[in-house]
mmCIF file of C-alpha atoms in Angstrom:
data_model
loop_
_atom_site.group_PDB
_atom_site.id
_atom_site.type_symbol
_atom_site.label_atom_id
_atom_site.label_comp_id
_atom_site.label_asym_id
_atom_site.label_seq_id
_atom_site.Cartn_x
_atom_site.Cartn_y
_atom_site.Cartn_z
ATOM 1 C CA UNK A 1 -40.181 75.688 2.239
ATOM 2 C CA UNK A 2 -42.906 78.221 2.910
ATOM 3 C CA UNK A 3 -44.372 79.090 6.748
ATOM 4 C CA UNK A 4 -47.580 77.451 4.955
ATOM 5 C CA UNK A 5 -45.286 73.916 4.526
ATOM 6 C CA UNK A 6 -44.188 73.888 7.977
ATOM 7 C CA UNK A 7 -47.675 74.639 9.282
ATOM 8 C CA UNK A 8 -48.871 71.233 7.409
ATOM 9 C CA UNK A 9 -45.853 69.695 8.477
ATOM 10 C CA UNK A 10 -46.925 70.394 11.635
ATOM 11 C CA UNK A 11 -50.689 69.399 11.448
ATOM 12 C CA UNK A 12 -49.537 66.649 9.814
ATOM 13 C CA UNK A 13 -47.299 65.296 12.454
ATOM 14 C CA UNK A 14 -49.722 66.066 15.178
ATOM 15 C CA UNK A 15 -52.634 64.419 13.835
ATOM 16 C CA UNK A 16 -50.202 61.216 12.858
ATOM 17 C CA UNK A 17 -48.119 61.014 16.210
ATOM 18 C CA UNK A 18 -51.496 61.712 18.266
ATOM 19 C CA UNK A 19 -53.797 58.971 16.935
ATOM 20 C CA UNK A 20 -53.081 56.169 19.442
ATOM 21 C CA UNK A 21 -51.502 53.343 18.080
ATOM 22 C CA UNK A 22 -48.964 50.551 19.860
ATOM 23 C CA UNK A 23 -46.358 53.724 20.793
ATOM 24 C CA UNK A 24 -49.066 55.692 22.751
ATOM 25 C CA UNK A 25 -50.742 52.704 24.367
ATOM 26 C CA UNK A 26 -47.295 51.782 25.849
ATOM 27 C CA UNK A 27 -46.148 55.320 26.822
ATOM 28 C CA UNK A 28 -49.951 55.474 28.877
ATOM 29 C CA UNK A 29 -49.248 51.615 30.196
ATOM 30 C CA UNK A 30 -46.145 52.583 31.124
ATOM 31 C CA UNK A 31 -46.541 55.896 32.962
ATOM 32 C CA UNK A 32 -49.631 54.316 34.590
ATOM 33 C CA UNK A 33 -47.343 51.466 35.957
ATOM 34 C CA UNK A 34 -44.320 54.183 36.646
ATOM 35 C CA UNK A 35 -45.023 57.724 36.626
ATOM 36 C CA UNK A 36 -43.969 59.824 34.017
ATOM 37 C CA UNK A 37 -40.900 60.478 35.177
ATOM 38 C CA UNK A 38 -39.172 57.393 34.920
ATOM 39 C CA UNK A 39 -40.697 57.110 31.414
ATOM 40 C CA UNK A 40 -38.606 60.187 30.213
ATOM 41 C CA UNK A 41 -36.250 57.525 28.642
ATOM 42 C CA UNK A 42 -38.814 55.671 26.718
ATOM 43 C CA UNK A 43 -40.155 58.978 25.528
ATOM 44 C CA UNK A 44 -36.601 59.660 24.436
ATOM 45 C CA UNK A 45 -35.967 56.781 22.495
ATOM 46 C CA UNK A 46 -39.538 57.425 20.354
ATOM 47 C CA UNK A 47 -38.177 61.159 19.550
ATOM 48 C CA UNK A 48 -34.754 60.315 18.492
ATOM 49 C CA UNK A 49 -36.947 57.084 16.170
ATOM 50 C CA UNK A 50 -38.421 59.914 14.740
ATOM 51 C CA UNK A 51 -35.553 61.880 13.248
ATOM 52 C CA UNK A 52 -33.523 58.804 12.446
ATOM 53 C CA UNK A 53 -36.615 57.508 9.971
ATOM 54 C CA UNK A 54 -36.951 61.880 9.090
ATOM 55 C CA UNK A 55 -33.404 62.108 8.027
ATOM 56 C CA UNK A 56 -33.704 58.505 5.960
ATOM 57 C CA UNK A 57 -37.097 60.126 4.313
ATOM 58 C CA UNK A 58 -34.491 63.839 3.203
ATOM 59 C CA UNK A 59 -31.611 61.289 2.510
ATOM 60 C CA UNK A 60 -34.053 59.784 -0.248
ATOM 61 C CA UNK A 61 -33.172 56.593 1.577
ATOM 62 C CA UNK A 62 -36.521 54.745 1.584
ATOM 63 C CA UNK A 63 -34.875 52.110 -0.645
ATOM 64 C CA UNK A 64 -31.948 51.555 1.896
ATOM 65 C CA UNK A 65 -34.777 51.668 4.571
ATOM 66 C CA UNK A 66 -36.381 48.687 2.308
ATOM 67 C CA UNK A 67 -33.215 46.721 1.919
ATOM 68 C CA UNK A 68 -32.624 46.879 5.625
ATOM 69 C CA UNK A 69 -36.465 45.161 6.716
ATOM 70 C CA UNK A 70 -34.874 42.171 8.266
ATOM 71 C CA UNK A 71 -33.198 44.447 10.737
ATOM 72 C CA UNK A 72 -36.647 46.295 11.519
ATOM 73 C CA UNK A 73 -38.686 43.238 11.964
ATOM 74 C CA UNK A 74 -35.875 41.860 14.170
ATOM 75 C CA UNK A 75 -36.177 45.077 15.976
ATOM 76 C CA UNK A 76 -39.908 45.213 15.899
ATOM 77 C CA UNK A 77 -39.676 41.456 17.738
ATOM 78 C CA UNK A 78 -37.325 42.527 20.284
ATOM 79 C CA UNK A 79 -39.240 45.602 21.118
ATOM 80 C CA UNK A 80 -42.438 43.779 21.168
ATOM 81 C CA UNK A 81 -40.785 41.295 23.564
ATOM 82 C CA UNK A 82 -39.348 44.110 26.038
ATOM 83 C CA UNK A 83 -42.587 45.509 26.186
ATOM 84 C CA UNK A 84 -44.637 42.433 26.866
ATOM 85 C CA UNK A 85 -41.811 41.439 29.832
ATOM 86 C CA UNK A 86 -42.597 44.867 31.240
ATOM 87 C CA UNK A 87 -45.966 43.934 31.325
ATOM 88 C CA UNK A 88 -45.653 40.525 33.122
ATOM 89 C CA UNK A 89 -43.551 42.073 35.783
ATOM 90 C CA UNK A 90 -46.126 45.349 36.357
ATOM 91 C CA UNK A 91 -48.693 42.722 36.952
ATOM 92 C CA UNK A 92 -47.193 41.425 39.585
ATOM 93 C CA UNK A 93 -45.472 44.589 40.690
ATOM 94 C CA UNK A 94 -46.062 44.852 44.783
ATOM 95 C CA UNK A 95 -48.030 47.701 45.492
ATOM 96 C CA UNK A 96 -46.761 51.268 46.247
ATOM 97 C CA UNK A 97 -49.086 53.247 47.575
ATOM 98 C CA UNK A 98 -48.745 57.086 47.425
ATOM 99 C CA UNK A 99 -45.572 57.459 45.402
ATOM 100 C CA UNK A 100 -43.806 56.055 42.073
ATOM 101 C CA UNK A 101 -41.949 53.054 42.260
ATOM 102 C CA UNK A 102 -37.713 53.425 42.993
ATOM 103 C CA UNK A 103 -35.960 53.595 39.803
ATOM 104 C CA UNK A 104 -33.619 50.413 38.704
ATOM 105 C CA UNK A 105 -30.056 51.105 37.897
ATOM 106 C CA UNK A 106 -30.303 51.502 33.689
ATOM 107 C CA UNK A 107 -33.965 51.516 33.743
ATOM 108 C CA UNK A 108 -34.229 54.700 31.814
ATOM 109 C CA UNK A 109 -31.305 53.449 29.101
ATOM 110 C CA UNK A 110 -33.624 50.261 28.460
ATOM 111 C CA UNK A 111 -36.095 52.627 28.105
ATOM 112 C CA UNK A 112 -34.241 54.360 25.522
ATOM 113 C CA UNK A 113 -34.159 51.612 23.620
ATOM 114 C CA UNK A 114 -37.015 49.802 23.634
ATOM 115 C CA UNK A 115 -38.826 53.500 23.182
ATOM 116 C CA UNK A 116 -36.169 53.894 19.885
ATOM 117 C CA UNK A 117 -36.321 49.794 18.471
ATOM 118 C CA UNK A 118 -40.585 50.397 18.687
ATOM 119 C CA UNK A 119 -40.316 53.577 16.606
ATOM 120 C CA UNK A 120 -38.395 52.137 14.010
ATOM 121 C CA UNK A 121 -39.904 49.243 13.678
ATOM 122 C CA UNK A 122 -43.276 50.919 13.537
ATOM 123 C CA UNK A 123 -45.011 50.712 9.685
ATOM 124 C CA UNK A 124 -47.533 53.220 11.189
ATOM 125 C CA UNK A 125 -44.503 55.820 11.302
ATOM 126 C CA UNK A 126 -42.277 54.436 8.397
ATOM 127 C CA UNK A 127 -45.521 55.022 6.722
ATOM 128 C CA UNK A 128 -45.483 58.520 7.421
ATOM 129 C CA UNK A 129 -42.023 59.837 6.841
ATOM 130 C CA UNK A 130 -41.551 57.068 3.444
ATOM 131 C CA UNK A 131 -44.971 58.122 1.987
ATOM 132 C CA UNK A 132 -46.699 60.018 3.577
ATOM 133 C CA UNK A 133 -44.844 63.007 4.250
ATOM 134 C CA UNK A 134 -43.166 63.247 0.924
ATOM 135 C CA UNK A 135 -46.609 63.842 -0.733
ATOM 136 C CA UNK A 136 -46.972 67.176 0.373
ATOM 137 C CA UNK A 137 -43.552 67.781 1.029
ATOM 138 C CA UNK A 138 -40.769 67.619 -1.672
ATOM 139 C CA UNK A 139 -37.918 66.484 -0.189
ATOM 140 C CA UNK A 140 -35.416 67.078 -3.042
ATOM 141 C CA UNK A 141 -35.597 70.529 -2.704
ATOM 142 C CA UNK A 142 -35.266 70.849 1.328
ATOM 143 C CA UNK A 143 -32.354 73.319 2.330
ATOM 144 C CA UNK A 144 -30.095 72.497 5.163
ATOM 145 C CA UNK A 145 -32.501 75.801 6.974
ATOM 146 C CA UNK A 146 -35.417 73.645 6.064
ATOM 147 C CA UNK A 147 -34.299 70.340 7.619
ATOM 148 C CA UNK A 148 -33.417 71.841 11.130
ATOM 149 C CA UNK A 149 -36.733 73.020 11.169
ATOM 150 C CA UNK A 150 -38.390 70.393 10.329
ATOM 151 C CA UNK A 151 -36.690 68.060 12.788
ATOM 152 C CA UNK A 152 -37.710 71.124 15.336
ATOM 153 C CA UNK A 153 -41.142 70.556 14.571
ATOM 154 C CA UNK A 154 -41.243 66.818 14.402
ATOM 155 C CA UNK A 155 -39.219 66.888 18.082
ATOM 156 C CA UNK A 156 -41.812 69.696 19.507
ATOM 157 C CA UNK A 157 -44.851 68.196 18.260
ATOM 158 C CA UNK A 158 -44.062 64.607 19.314
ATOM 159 C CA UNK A 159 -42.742 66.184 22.937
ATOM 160 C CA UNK A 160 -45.843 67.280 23.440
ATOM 161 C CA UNK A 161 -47.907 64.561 22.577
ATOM 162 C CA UNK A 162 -45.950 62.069 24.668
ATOM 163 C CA UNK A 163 -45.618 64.250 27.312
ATOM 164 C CA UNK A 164 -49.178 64.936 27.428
ATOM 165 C CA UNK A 165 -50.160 61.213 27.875
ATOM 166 C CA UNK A 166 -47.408 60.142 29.896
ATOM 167 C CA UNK A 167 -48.098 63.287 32.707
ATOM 168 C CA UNK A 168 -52.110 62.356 32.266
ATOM 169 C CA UNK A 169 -51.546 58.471 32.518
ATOM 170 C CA UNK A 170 -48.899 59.030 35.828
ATOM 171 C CA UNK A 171 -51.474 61.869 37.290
ATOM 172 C CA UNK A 172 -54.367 59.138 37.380
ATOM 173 C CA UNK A 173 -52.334 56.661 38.747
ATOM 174 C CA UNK A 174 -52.373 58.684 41.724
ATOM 175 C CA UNK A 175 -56.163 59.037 41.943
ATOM 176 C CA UNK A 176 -55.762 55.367 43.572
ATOM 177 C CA UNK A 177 -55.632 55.410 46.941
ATOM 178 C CA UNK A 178 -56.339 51.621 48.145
ATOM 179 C CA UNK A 179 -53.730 48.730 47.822
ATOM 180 C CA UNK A 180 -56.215 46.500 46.133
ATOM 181 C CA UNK A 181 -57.234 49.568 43.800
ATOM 182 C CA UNK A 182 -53.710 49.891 42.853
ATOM 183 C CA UNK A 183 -53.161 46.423 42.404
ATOM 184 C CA UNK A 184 -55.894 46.506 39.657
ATOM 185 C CA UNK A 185 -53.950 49.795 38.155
ATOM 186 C CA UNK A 186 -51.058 47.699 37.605
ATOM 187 C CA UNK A 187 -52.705 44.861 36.101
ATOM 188 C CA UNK A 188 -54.718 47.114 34.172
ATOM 189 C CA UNK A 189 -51.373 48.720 32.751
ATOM 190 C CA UNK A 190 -49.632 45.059 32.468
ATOM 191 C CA UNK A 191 -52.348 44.135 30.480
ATOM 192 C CA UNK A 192 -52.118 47.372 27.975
ATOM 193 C CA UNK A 193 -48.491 46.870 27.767
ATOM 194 C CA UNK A 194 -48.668 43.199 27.163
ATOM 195 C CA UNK A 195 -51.593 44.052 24.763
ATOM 196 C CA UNK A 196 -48.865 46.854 23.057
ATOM 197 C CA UNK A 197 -46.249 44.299 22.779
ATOM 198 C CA UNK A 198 -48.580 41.589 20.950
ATOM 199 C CA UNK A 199 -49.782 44.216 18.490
ATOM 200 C CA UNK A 200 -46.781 45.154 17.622
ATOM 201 C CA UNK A 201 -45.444 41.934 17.357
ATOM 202 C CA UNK A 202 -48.571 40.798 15.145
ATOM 203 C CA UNK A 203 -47.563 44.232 12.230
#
């Protein structure tokens, strides 16, 4: 691949991972209902989503991808679930006025995984790496070189992009300075997440 492919690789990926969709509305509900920080493992799981359906699309293994759709709705479902129970309990979250919320033991491995089942159950992002990206890209002739960079760029660009909503969503959630103001921030991100989980249930 040319420094021309990897630069549309890379506009590519950060017009595609950028556009909100169900992923970005629940990394913004849930940094607004937990800081940033203890969204690192969500954030996680949605990266390492990423190269698993990247390595399927060099693998040519869209057609295993299709055999196994049972297992992505199931894990569409299951995603969509975790993310509408987060939801319910950040609605009626007790207020914490002035600082994130403690982290619960395994919180950020529960991230992980809801983060990684929503990413791989996502058609937006299947849609990108089983047709999308191969129309520009060819993937039969990608060198072991050319992988590694690509999954550099898909791990940068995607870093970024989470990172930059998660740290804006947790900064204004400390704009609110009032318990009853803050209660409304956490229904307000219950709501989005709850909203996140139905919409992804609904794909």
């Amino acid at each position: 691949m040319s420094a021309a492919d990897f630069l549309l690789m890379a506009g590519a990926c950060l017009y595609f991972m950028a556009t909100p969709g169900p992923g970005i509305f629940a990394v913004v509900a849930r940094s607004l209902a937990l800081g940033w920080r203890r969204n690192l493992g969500f954030l996680g799981g949605m990266v390492v989503g990423d190269l698993v359906l990247l390595a399927l699309a060099l693998g040519g293994l869209a057609a295993v991808a299709h055999a196994f759709e049972e297992l992505f709705i199931l894990l569409r479902f299951a995603a969509a679930g975790y993310l509408i129970w987060l939801g319910i309990r950040t609605w009626r979250a007790p207020v914490a006025l002035g600082e994130d919320p403690p982290e619960v033991e395994g919180a950020q491995l529960r991230g992980f995984a809801s983060g990684l089942a929503l990413t791989l159950s996502n058609p937006k992002t299947i849609l990108f790496y089983m047709a999308f990206l191969p129309a520009f890209v060819d993937l039969t002739r990608v060198s072991a070189t050319d992988a590694v960079l690509m999954a550099v760029i898909v791990v940068g660009v995607l870093s970024a992009v989470l990172l930059t909503y998660a740290v804006a969503a947790s900064r204004a959630r400390h704009l609110f300075r009032s318990a009853r103001a803050m209660k409304t921030l956490n229904q307000g991100a219950g709501t989005l997440m709850i909203g996140a989980g139905v919409a992804v249930a609904a794909r």
